[in-house]
Amino acid sequence: MTPLVAVVSSPRARLFTCFLRLGAQQAGPLQLHTDTGLAAKNHYEVLVLGGGSGGITMASRMKRRVGAENVAIVEPSERHFYQPIWTLVGAGAKQLSSSGRPTASVIPSGVEWVKARVVELNPDKNCIRTDNGKEISYRYLIIALGIQLDYEKIKGLPEGFAYPKIGSNYSVNTVEKTWKALQDFKEGNAIFTFPNTPIKCAGAPQKIMYLSEAYFRKTGNRPKANIIFNTALGAIFGVKKYADALLEIIQDRNLTVNYKQNLIEVRADKQEAVFENLDKPGETQVISYEMLHVTPPMSSPDVLKTSPVADAAGWVDVDKETLQHKKYPNVFGIGDCTNLPTSKTAAAVAAQSGILDKTISLVMKNETSVKKYDGYTSCPLVTAYNRVILAEFDYNGQPLETFPFDQSKERLSMYLMKADMMPYLYWNMMLRGYWGGPAFLRKVFHLGMS
């Protein structure tokens, strides 16, 4: 697959890249982890469940706290993916191969990799059980199991992805189908959906809409395209400042947005999508499509739903300021699997990792944590192949912007950050435990400003 657009360079981009390279050099060279857990122990000082962004990042931080030999990660997957880039993969601007690396290459050197799936948590006995029957005990447990994609909750999926004209940027198996559907589009309805559940990267369902509209303009198909965003939500975005900016773009580009519309069925053989009106339960509408991008319903991983560590909705029940479990003081959560009332993004995980690192270090000393997580999260809203609105906000839905300019404006510099600098930052600093979010940069950039 050939990328649609080439990477744009600029003096600012080169300057920031130099800064990141310097940080990565200070962090030390990347070391490959090759031990797959054949001689795994039965007890660890720190046990990390999940080898995604939160799990790898916290394992790196815990390695420095207690030593690599005292840390283990339980993760079944052979490959680790930087998923935020899949928006650009689905639009043909990046290649899928650039998003993944072997899991062995990102697990911190010396940390044990237990290549298995967690099937039971027993926090009352400080142990977990894996799908191969192994029981592992711990002194401290970090739960970073991410979020579960529930395509099967939409009638006709996932088997519908075997047909053309349909894709989803949320799965490694379907993201390239989005690009194929985009390329094959001739005329008709291009439909983009948002489900009636919590999801990760809540801006992604509309990012691909803006990129598709730009692609249709480039290929001359825009006059023949009716672009529809059917969302189960009641607003385009949860923070007013950025919602206002997005609504202007939607009006300027003649995009149709229908609220409280939830995708409940896909008839891929007929190229039809069925939506339920959430304001009038039971009332449905069938819309034919020439292109359909599906954002699946999502939920807490099944292993957590019935676990003692979960709240009533199935999410890991943690204190929103310290990330320590509300019932079990030696259990902690990070990222998408928690009930933290903020958007589930990689940027949120980065900010949480610094707080959680401090929380655990103090718990280990029988001290009380004083550093509080403010809910910081970020969503680079890609609005074109060279423009991004960089949304940053806190628990209260208030903008918490890093740069000393209005980030609700579409900017090339923010696109470069999204497309090229953030992946570099992720692989070379965050996963190594040296990136806890941009709070320090925010202080530097806003010095002397009220």
GROMACS .gro file of C-alpha atoms in nm, residues 44-48 66 138-142 329-332 360 363-366:
model
   20
   44TYR     CA    1   0.693  -1.137   4.156
   45GLU     CA    2   0.727  -0.814   4.348
   46VAL     CA    3   0.535  -0.637   4.071
   47LEU     CA    4   0.308  -0.821   3.828
   48VAL     CA    5   0.174  -0.630   3.527
   66VAL     CA    6   1.248  -0.290   4.215
  138TYR     CA    7   0.245  -1.089   4.354
  139ARG     CA    8   0.309  -0.822   4.611
  140TYR     CA    9   0.184  -0.541   4.386
  141LEU     CA   10  -0.047  -0.578   4.086
  142ILE     CA   11  -0.084  -0.333   3.797
  329PRO     CA   12  -0.433  -0.113   4.837
  330ASN     CA   13  -0.170  -0.323   4.655
  331VAL     CA   14  -0.367  -0.323   4.328
  332PHE     CA   15  -0.347  -0.041   4.072
  360ILE     CA   16   0.332   0.297   4.391
  363VAL     CA   17   0.283   0.287   4.884
  364MET     CA   18   0.598   0.074   4.890
  365LYS     CA   19   0.729   0.307   5.162
  366ASN     CA   20   0.397   0.308   5.351
   0.00000   0.00000   0.00000
